[in-house]
mmCIF file of C-alpha atoms in Angstrom:
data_model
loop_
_atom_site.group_PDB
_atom_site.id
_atom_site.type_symbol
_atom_site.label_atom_id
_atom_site.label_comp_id
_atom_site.label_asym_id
_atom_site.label_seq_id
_atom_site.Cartn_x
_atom_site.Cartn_y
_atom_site.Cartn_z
ATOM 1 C CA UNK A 1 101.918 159.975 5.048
ATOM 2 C CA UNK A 2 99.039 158.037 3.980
ATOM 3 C CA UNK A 3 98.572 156.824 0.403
ATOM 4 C CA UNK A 4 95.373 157.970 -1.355
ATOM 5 C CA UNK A 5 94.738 154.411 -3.375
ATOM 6 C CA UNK A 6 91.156 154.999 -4.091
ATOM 7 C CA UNK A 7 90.960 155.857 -7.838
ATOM 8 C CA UNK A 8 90.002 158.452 -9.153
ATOM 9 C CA UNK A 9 85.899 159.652 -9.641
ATOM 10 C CA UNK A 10 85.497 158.847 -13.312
ATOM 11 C CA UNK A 11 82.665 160.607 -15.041
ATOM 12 C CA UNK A 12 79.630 157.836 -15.565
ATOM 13 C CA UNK A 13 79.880 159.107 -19.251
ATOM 14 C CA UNK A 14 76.419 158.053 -20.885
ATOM 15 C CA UNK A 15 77.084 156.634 -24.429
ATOM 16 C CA UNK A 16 75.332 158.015 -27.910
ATOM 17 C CA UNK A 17 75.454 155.241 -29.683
ATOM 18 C CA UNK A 18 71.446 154.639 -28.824
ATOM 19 C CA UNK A 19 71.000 158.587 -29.030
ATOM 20 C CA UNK A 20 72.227 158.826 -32.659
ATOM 21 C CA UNK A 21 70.064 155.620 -33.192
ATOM 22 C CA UNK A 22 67.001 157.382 -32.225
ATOM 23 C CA UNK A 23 68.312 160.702 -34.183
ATOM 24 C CA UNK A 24 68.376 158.309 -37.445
ATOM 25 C CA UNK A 25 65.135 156.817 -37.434
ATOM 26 C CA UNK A 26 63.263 160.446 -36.790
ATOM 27 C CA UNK A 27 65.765 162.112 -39.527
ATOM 28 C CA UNK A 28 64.757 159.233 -41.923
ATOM 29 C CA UNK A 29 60.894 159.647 -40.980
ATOM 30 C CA UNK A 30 61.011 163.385 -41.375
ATOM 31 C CA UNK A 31 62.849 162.829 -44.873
ATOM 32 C CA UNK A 32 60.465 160.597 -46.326
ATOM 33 C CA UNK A 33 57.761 162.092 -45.359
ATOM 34 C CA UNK A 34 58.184 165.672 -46.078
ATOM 35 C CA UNK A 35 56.559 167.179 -49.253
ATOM 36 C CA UNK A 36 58.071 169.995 -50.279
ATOM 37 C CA UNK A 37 55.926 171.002 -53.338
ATOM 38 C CA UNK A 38 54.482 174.281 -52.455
ATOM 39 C CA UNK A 39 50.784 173.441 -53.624
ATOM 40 C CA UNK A 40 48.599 176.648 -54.447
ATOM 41 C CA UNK A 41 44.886 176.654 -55.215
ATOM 42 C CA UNK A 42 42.965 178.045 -58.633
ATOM 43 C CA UNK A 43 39.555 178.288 -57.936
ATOM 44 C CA UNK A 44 37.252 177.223 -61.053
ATOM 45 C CA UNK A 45 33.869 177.915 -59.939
ATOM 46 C CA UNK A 46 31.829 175.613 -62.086
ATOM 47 C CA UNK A 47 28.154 177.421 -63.370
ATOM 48 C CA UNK A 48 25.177 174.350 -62.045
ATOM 49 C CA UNK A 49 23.690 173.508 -65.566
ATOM 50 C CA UNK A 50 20.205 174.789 -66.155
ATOM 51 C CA UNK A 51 17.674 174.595 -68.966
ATOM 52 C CA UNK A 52 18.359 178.229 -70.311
ATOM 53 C CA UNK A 53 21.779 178.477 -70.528
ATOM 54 C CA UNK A 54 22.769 182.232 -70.194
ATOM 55 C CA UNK A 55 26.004 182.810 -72.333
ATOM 56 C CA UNK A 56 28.639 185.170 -70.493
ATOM 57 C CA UNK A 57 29.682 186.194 -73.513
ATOM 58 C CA UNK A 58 27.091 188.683 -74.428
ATOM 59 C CA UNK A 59 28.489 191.111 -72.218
ATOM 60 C CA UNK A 60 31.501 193.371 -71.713
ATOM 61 C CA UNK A 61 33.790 190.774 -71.350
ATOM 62 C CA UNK A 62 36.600 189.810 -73.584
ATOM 63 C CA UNK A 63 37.261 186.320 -74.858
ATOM 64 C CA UNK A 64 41.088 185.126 -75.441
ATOM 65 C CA UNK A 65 41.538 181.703 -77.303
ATOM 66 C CA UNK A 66 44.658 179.240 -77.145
ATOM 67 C CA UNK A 67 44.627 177.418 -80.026
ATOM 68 C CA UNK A 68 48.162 175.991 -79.617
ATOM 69 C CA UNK A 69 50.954 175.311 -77.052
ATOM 70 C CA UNK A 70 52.943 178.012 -78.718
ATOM 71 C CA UNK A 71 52.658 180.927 -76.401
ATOM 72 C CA UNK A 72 50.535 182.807 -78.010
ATOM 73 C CA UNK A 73 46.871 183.544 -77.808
ATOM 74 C CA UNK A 74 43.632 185.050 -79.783
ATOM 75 C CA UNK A 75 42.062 187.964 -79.481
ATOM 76 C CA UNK A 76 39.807 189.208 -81.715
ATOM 77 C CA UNK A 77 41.279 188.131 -84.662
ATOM 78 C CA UNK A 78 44.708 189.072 -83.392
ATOM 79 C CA UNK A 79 47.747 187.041 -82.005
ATOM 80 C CA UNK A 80 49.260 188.355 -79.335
ATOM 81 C CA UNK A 81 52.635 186.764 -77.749
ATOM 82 C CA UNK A 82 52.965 185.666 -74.131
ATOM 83 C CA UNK A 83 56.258 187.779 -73.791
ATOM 84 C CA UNK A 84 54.191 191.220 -75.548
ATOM 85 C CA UNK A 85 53.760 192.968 -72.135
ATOM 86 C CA UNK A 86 52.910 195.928 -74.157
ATOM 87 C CA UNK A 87 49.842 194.453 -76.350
ATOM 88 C CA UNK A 88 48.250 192.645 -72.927
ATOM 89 C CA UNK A 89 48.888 195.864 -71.058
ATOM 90 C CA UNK A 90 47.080 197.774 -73.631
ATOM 91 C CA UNK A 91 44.396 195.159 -73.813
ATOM 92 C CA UNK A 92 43.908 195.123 -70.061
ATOM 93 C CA UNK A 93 43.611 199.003 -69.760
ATOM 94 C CA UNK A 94 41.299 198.822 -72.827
ATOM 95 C CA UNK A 95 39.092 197.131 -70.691
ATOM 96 C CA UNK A 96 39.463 197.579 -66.833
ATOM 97 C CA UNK A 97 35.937 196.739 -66.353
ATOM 98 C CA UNK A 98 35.841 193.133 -68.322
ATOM 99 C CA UNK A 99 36.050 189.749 -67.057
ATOM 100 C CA UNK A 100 39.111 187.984 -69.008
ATOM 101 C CA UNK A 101 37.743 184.748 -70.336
ATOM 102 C CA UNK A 102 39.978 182.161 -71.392
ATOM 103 C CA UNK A 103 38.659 179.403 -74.078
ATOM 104 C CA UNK A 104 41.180 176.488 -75.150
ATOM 105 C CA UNK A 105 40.908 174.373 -78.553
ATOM 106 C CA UNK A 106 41.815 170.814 -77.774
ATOM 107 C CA UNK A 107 44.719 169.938 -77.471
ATOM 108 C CA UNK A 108 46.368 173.155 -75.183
ATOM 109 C CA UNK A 109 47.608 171.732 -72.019
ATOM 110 C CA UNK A 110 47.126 172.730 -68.997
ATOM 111 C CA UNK A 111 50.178 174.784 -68.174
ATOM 112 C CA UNK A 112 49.774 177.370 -70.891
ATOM 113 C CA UNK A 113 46.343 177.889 -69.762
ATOM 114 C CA UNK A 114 48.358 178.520 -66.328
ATOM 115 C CA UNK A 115 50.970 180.366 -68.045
ATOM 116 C CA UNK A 116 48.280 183.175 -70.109
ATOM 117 C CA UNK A 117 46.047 183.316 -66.814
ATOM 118 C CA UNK A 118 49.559 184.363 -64.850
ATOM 119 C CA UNK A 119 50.294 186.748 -67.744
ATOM 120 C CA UNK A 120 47.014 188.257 -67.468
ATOM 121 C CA UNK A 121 47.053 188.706 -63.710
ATOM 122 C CA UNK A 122 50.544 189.693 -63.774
ATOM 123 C CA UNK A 123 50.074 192.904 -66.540
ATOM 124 C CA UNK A 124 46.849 194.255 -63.695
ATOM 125 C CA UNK A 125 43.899 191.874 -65.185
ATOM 126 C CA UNK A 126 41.548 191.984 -61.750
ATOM 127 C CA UNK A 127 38.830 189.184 -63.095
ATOM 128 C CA UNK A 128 40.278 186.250 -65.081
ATOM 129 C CA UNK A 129 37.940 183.248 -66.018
ATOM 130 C CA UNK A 130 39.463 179.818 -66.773
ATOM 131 C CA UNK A 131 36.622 177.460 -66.212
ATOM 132 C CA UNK A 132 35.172 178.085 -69.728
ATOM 133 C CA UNK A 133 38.354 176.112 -71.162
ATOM 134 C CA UNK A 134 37.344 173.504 -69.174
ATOM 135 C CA UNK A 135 33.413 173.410 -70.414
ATOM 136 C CA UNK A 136 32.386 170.749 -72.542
ATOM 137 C CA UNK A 137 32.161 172.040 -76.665
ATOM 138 C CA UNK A 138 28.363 172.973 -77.047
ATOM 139 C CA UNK A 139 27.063 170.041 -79.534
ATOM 140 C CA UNK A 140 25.200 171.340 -82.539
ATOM 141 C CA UNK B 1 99.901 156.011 -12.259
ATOM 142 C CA UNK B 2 100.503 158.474 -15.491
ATOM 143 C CA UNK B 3 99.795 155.235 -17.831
ATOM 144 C CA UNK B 4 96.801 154.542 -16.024
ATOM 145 C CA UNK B 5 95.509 158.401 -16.475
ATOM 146 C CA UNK B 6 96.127 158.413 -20.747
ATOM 147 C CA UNK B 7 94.051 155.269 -20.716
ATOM 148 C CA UNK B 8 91.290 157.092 -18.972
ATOM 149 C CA UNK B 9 91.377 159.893 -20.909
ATOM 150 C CA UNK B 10 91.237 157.396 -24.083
ATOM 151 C CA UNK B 11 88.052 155.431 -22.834
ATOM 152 C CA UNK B 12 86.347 158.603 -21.896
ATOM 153 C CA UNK B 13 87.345 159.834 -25.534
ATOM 154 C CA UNK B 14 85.505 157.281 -28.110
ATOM 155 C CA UNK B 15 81.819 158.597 -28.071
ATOM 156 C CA UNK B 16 83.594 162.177 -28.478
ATOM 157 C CA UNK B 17 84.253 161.301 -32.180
ATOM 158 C CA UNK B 18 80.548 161.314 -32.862
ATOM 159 C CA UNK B 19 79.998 164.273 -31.854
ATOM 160 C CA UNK B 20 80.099 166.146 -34.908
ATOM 161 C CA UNK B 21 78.167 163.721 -36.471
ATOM 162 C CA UNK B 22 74.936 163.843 -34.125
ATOM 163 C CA UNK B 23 75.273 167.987 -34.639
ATOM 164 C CA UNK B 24 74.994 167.633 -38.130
ATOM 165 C CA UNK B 25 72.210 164.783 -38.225
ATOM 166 C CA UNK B 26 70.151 167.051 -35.541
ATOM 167 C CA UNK B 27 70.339 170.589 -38.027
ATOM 168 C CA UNK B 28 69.010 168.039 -40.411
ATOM 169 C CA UNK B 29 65.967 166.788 -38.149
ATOM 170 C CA UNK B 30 65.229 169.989 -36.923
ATOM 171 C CA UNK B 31 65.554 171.278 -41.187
ATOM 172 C CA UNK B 32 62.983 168.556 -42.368
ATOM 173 C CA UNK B 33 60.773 168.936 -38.950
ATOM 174 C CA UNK B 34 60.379 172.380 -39.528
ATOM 175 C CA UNK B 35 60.535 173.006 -43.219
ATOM 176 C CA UNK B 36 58.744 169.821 -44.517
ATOM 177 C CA UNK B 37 54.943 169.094 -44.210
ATOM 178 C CA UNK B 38 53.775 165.529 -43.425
ATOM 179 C CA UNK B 39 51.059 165.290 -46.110
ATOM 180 C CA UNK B 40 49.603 161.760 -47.750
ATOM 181 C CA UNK B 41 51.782 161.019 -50.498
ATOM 182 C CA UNK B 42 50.104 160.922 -53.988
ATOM 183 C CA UNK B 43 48.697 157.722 -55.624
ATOM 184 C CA UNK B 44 50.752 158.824 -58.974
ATOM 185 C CA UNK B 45 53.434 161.200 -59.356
ATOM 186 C CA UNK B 46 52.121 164.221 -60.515
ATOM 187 C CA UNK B 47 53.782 167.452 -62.140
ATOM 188 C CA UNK B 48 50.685 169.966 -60.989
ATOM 189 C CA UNK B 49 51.657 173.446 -63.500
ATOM 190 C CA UNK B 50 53.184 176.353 -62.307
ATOM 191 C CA UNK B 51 51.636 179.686 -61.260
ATOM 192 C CA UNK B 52 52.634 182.713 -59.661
ATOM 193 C CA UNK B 53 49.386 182.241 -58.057
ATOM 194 C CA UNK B 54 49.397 182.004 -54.076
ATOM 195 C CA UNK B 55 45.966 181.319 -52.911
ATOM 196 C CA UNK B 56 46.074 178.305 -50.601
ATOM 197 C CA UNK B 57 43.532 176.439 -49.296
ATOM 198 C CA UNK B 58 41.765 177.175 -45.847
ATOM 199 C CA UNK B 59 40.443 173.919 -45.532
ATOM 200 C CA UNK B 60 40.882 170.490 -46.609
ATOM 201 C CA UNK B 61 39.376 169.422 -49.954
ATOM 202 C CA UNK B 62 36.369 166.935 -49.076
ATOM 203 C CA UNK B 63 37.008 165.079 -52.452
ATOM 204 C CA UNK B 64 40.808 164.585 -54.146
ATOM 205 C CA UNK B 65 40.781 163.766 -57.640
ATOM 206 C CA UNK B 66 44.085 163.162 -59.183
ATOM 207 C CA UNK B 67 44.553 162.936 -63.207
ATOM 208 C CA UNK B 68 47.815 162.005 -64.320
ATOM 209 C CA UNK B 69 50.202 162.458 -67.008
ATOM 210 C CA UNK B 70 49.097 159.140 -68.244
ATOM 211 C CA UNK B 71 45.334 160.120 -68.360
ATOM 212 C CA UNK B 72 44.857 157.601 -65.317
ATOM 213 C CA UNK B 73 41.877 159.174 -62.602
ATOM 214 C CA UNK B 74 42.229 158.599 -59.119
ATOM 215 C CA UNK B 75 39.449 159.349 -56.806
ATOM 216 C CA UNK B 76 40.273 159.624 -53.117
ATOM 217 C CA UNK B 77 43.242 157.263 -54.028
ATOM 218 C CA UNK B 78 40.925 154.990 -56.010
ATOM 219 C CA UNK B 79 41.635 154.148 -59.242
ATOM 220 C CA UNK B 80 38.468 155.108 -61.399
ATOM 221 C CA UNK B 81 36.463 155.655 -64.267
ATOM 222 C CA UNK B 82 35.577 158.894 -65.762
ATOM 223 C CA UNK B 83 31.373 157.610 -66.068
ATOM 224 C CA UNK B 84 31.851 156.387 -61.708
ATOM 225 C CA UNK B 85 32.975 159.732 -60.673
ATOM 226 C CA UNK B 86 29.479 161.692 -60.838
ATOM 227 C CA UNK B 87 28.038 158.306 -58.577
ATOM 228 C CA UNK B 88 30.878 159.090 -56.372
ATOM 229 C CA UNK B 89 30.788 162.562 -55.899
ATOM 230 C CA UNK B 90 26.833 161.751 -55.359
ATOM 231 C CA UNK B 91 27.223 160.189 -52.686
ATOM 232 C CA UNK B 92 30.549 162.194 -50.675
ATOM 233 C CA UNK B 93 28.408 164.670 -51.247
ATOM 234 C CA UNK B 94 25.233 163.329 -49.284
ATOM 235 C CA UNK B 95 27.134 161.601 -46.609
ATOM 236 C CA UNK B 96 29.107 165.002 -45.554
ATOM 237 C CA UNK B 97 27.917 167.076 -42.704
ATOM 238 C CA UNK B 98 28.902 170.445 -43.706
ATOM 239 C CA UNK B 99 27.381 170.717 -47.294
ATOM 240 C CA UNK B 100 28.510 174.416 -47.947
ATOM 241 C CA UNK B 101 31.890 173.823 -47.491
ATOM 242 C CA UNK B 102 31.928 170.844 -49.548
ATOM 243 C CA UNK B 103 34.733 171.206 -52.521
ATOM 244 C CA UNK B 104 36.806 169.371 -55.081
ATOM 245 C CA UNK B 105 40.266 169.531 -55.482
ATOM 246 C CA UNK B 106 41.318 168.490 -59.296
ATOM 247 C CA UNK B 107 45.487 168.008 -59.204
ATOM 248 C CA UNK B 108 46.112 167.305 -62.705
ATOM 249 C CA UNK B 109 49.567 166.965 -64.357
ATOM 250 C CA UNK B 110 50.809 170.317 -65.786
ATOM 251 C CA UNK B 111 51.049 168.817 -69.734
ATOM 252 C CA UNK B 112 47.671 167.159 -69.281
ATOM 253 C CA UNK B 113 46.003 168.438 -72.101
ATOM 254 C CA UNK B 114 42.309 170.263 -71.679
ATOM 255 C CA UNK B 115 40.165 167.831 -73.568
ATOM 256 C CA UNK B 116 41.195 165.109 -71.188
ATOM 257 C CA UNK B 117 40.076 167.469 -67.896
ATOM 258 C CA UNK B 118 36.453 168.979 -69.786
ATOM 259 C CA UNK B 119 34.879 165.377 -69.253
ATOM 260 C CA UNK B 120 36.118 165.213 -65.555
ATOM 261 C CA UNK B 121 35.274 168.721 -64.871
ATOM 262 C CA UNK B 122 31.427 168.081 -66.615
ATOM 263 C CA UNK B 123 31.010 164.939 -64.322
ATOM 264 C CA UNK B 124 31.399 167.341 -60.881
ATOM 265 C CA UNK B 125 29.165 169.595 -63.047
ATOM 266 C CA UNK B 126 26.784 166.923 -63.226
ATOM 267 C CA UNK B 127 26.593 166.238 -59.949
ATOM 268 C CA UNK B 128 25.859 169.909 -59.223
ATOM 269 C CA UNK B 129 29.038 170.894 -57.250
ATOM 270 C CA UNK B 130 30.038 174.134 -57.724
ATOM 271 C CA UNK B 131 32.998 174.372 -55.909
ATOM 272 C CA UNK B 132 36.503 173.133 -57.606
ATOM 273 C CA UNK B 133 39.822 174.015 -57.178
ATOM 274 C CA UNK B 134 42.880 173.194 -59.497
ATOM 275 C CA UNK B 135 45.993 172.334 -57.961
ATOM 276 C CA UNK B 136 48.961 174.259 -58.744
ATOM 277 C CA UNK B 137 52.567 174.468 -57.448
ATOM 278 C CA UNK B 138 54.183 178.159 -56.717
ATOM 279 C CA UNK B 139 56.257 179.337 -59.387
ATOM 280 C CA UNK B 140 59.429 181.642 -58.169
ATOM 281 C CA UNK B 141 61.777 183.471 -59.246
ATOM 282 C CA UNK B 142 60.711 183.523 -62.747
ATOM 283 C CA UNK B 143 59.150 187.192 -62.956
#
C-alpha cells in the first residue's frame, strides 16, 4: 500500500493586516472630515437702498420689539412671554393677514431673535420679517 | 502526523482574531461615509443659533461670511474688515457669471449680538445685494 507523503493542500490564506490598514486610514478620513451640524438657511432679503425710503410700517403689519435677552417681547405696549402660546396665538389670529416684523434694541443676540421668529412660525404666523432687526438705526 | 495538523490549524488561525475587529471598524466607515458630509471646515468655530427652521439651501452660497463669537469677520476664509467687505462683495459680484443667483451666506455665532451683524448686513446692502441668508443649525426635539 502506497504512502500518500504529499502534504496536505493548505488554504493560501491572504492576510488582513494591510486590509485593516487601508480600513483605518479611510475610517480616520471619513471621521475628520464629516460635519455633522445640520445647517438650515433663513432667508433675509435685504430692501436695495433708495432715495425715498418707503417705511413698511405704515401698513397692516404688526411690529414686535426685543428689547432684552429675557424671552420676552413688545407689542404694542404689551409684554408678552416666549412660553404664552395663548397671547401669540391670539395675536396671530388677530391678524392673519399681517406681516410679523421683528425689530431688536442693541444688545439682543441673535438666538432670541431665532427663538421669537420660531415661536411665531410655530403658533401659525405665515409671513415673519427679521431683516428689520438687522437694519441700521435711522440717524436723526 | 496529528501534531503536525494542530499546528496548521494554529497558523491558519492568527488573522481570525481580527476579525471582529475589521467588522466593527467597517460599520464605522460605512456610518461616517454615509451619515457625514465632507464639507470645508470653518475658519473659526462657530455656534450658528438654533431653529426649527428647515429650509436648506439649493445651491452653494457664492460669498461665505463668517462672524464669530469673538466679533472676528471672515470673508471667504479671509480674515477682514467690516469697511473691505462692500469692495469685496463689489467685485465677487462682477466677476460671477450667473448674477441672479448670486447670494450671501452670513453664519454668525448664535450669542452674537445684533448691533455687531447691522454694520455687516448694511455693507452687502451697500453693495446692492439683495440676496442673504443666515445660517442656522436644526433644532430637534425641543417642541
Amino acid at each position: 500500500m502506497p504512502l500518500n507523503l504529499s502534504q496536505p493542500k493548505r488554504k493560501n490564506a491572504i492576510s488582513l493586516t494591510p486590509l485593516i490598514d487601508v480600513v483605518f486610514i479611510l475610517l480616520l478620513f471619513f471621521m475628520l472630515t464629516s460635519s455633522f451640524v445640520p445647517w438650515r438657511i433663513v432667508d433675509t432679503p435685504l430692501s436695495v437702498p433708495t432715495d425715498s425710503q418707503e417705511t413698511i410700517e405704515e401698513k397692516e403689519n404688526v411690529i414686535l420689539t426685543l428689547k432684552l435677552n429675557d424671552d420676552q417681547v413688545w407689542v404694542d405696549k404689551q409684554v408678552i412671554h416666549f412660553t404664552d402660546q395663548t397671547r401669540f396665538q391670539g395675536l396671530i389670529k388677530d391678524h392673519q393677514k399681517s406681516i410679523f416684523i421683528i425689530k431688536a434694541e442693541d444688545g439682543v443676540t441673535l438666538q432670541t431673535l431665532m427663538h421669537l421668529a420660531d415661536r411665531l412660525k410655530f403658533n401659525g404666523a405665515k409671513t415673519v420679517s427679521i431683516a428689520n432687526a438687522f437694519a441700521m438705526p435711522e440717524t436723526p | 502526523m496529528k501534531i503536525d495538523e494542530k499546528f496548521a490549524k494554529r497558523i491558519a488561525s492568527d488573522d481570525d482574531n481580527m476579525v471582529p475587529l475589521i467588522n466593527v471598524v467597517f460599520l464605522m466607515l460605512v456610518f461616517f461615509m454615509v451619515a457625514g458630509q465632507i464639507k470645508k471646515a470653518d475658519p473659526i468655530a462657530v455656534v450658528p443659533p438654533h431653529s426649527i427652521n428647515e429650509t436648506r439651501a439649493a445651491n452653494d452660497p457664492n460669498v461665505v461670511i463668517v462672524v464669530g463669537g469673538d466679533n472676528s469677520l471672515y470673508v471667504d476664509d479671509q480674515l477682514q474688515t467690516i469697511e473691505s467687505v462692500q469692495p469685496y462683495l463689489d467685485e465677487k459680484f462682477s466677476s460671477s457669471l450667473n448674477k441672479e443667483g448670486f447670494w450671501v451666506q452670513i453664519k454668525a455665532d448664535g450669542a452674537i449680538s445684533l448691533d455687531k451683524l447691522r454694520p455687516i448686513f448694511n455693507q452687502v446692502r451697500l453693495a446692492g445685494l439683495t440676496k442673504v441668508s443666515l445660517a442656522t443649525q436644526l433644532e430637534r426635539g425641543k417642541e
